[in-house]
mmCIF file of C-alpha atoms in Angstrom:
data_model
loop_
_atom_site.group_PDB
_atom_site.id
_atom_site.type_symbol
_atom_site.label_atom_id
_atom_site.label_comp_id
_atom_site.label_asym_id
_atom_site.label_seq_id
_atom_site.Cartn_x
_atom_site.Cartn_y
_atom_site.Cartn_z
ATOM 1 C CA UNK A 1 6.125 14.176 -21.349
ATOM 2 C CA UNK A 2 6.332 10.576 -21.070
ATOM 3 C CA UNK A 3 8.589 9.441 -17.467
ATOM 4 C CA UNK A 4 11.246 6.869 -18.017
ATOM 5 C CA UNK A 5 10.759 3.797 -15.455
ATOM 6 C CA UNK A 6 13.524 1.405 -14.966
ATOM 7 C CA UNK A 7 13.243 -1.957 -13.102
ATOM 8 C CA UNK A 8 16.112 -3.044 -10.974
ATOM 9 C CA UNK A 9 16.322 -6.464 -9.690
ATOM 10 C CA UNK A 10 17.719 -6.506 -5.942
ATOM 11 C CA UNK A 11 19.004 -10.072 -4.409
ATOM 12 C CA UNK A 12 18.206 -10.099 -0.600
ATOM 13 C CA UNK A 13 22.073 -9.685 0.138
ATOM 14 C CA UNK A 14 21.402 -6.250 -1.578
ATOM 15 C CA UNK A 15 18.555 -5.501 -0.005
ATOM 16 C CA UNK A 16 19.997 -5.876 3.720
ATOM 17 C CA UNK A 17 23.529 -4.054 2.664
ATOM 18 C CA UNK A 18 20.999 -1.010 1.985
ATOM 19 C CA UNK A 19 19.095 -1.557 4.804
ATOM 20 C CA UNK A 20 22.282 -1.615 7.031
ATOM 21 C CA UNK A 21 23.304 1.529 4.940
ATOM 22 C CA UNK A 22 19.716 3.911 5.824
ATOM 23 C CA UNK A 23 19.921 1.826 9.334
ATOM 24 C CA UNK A 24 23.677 3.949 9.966
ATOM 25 C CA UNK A 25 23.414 7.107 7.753
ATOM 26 C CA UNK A 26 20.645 8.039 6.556
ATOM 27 C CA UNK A 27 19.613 11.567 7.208
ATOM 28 C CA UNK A 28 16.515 11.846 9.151
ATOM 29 C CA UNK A 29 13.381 12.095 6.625
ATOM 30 C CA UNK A 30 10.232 10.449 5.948
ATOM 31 C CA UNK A 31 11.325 9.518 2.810
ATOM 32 C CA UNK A 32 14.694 7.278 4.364
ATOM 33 C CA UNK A 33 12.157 5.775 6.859
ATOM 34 C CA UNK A 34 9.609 4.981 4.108
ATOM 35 C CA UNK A 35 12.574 3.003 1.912
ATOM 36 C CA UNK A 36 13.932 1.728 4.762
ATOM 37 C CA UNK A 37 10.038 0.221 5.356
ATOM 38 C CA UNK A 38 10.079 -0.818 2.102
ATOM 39 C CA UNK A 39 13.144 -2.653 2.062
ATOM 40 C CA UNK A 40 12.192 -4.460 5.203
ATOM 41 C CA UNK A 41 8.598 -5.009 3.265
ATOM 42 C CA UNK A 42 10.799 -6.859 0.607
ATOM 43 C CA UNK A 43 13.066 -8.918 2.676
ATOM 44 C CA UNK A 44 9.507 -10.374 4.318
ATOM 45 C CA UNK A 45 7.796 -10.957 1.651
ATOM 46 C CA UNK A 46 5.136 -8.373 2.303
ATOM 47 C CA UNK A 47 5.469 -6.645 -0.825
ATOM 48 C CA UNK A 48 7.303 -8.053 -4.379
ATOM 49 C CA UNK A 49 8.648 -5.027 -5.685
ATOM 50 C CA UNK A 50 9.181 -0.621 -4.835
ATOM 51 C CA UNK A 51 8.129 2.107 -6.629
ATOM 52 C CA UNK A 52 10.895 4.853 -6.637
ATOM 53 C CA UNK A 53 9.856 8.273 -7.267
ATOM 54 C CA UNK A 54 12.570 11.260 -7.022
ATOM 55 C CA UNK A 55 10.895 13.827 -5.189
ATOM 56 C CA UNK A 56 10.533 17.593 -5.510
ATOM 57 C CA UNK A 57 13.641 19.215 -3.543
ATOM 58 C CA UNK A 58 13.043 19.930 0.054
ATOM 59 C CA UNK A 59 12.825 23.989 0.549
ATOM 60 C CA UNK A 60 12.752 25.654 4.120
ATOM 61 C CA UNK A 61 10.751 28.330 2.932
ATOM 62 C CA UNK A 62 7.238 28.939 4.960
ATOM 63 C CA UNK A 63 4.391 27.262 2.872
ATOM 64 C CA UNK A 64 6.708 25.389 0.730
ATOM 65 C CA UNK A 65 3.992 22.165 1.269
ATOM 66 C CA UNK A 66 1.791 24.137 -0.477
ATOM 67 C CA UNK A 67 0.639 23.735 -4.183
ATOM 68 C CA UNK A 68 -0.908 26.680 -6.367
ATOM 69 C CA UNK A 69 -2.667 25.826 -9.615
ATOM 70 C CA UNK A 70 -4.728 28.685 -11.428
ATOM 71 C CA UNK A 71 -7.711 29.553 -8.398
ATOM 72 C CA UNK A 72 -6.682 26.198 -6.384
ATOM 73 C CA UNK A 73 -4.292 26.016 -3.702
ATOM 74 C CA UNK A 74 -3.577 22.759 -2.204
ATOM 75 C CA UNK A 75 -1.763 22.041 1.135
ATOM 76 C CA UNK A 76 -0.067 19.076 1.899
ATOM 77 C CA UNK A 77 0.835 19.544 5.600
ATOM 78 C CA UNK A 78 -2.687 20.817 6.208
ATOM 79 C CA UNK A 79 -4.145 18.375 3.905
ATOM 80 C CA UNK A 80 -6.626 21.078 2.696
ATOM 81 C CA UNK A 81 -7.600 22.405 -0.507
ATOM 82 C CA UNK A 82 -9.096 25.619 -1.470
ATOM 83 C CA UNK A 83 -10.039 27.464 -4.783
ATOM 84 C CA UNK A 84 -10.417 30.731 -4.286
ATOM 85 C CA UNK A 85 -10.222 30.834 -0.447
ATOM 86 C CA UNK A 86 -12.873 28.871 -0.236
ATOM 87 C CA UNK A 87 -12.194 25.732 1.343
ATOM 88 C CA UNK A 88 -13.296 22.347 -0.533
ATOM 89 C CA UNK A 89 -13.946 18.868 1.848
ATOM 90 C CA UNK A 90 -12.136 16.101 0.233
ATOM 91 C CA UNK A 91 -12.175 12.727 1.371
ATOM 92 C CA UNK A 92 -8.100 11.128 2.077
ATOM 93 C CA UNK A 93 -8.002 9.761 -1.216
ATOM 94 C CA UNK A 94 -9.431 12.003 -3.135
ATOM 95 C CA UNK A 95 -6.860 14.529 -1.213
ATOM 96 C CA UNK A 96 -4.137 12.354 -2.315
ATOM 97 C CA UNK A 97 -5.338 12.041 -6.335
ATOM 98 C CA UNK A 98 -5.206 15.315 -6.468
ATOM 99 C CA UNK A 99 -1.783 16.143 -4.541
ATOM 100 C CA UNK A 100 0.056 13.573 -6.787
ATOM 101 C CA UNK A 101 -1.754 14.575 -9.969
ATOM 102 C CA UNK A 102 -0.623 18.461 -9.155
ATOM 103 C CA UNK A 103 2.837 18.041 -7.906
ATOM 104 C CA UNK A 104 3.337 15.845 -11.609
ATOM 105 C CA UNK A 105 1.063 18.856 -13.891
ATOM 106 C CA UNK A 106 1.795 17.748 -17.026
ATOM 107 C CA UNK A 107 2.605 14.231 -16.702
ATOM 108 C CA UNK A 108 0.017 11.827 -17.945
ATOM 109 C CA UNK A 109 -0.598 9.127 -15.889
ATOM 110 C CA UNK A 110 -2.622 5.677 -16.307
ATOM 111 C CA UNK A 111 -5.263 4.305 -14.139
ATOM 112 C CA UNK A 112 -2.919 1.654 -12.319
ATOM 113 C CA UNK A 113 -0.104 4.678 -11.638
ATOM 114 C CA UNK A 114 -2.483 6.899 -10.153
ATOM 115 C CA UNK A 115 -3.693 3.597 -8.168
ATOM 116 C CA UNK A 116 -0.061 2.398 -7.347
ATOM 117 C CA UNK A 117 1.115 5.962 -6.260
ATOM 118 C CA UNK A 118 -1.827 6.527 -4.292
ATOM 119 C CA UNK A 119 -2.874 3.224 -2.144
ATOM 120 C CA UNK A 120 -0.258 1.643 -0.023
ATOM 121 C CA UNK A 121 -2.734 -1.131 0.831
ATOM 122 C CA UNK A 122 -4.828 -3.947 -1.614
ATOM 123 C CA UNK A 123 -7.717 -2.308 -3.354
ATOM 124 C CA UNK A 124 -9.602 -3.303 -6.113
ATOM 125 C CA UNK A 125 -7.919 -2.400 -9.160
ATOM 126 C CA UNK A 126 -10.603 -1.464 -11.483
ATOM 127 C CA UNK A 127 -10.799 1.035 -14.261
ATOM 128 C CA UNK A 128 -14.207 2.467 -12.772
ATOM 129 C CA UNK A 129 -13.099 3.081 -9.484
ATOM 130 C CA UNK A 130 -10.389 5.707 -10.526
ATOM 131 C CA UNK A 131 -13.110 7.036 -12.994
ATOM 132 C CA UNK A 132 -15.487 7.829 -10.026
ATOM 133 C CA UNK A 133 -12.580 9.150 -7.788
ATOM 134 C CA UNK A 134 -11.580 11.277 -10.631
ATOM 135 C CA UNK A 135 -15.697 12.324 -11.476
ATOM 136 C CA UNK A 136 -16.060 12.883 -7.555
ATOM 137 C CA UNK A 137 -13.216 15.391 -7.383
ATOM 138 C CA UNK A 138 -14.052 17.012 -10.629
ATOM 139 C CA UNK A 139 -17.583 17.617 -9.223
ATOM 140 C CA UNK A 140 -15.830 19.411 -6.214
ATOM 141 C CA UNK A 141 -12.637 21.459 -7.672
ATOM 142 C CA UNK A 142 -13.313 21.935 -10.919
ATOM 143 C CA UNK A 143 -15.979 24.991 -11.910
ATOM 144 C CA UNK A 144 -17.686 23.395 -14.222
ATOM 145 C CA UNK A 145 -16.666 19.389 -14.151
ATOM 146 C CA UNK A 146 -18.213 18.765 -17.621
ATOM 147 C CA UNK A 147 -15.267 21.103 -18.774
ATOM 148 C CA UNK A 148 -12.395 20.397 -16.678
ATOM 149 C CA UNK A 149 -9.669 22.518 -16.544
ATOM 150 C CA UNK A 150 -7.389 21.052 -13.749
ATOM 151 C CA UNK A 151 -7.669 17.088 -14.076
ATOM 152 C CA UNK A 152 -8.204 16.281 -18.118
ATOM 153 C CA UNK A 153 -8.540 13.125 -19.223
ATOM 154 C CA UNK A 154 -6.138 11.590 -21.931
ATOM 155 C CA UNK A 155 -8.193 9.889 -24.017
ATOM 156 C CA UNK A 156 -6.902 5.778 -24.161
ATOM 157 C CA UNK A 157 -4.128 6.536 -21.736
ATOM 158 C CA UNK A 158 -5.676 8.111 -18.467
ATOM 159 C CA UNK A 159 -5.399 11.439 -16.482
ATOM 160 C CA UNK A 160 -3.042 14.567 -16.303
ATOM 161 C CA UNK A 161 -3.368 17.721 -14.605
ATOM 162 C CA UNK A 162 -3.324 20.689 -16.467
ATOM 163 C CA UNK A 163 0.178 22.474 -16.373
ATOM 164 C CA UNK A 164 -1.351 25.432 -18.582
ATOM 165 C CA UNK A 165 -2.494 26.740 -15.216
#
């Protein structure tokens, strides 16, 4: 399933009428404090544009930070992964490839989306250093990484996780 994206020019009146707006009544979330950051990251020039993603709905239910797919089970609060019950040592980024790959199953997604959903800094956008993230976490989650069955590849396009699981 291909994802819609829409671009939305904001004018910096705009920008500090919302910020005013999450400033008074915004509930009390990460996500209102990140897009209130980003906002502010806009109005100083630190950043040129947002990427909007609507989230999975919040549930109160114990464990609801945790993903299962097939054997894996991957916890966001904890920031832990396991297949199995046996726990797997992923470095941060690698931890958050796999998270946003998971919570999307299904979705492909290019190189520079995985890149711009993942790092909130400047990296080095190259090709090959998604390709060894994505080898690297094959060669620890999946059972036999020559035949993937959690992250495929898309062949031209990129990477999806497997919602078959």
């Amino acid at each position: 399933m291909k994802k819609s994206v829409s671009l939305i020019s904001l004018d910096s009146s705009l920008i500090r009428w919302l910020s005013e707006k999450l400033r008074i009544s915004a509930p009390d979330s990460p996500a209102a404090r990140e897009l209130s950051d980003g906002l502010m990251d806009l109005m100083e020039g630190r950043a040129s544009s947002l990427m909007l993603e609507l989230g999975e709905q919040e549930t109160t239910a114990a464990g609801s930070d945790v993903l299962h797919c097939g054997a894996l089970s991957i916890d966001l609060r904890l920031r832990r992964v396991k297949r199995e019950e046996t726990e797997i040592a992923l470095t941060p980024k690698e931890f958050d490839i796999l998270y946003f790959l998971a919570r999307n199953r299904g979705e492909v997604f290019t190189k520079e989306q995985i890149y711009q959903a993942v790092w909130e800094s400047d990296y080095l956008l190259d090709d090959s250093n998604i390709m060894a993230f994505i080898r690297k976490l094959r060669k620890k989650i999946e059972p036999n990484p020559d035949a993937p069955e959690y992250i495929l590849t898309i062949w031209g396009i990129g990477y999806k996780f497997n919602d078959k699981l």
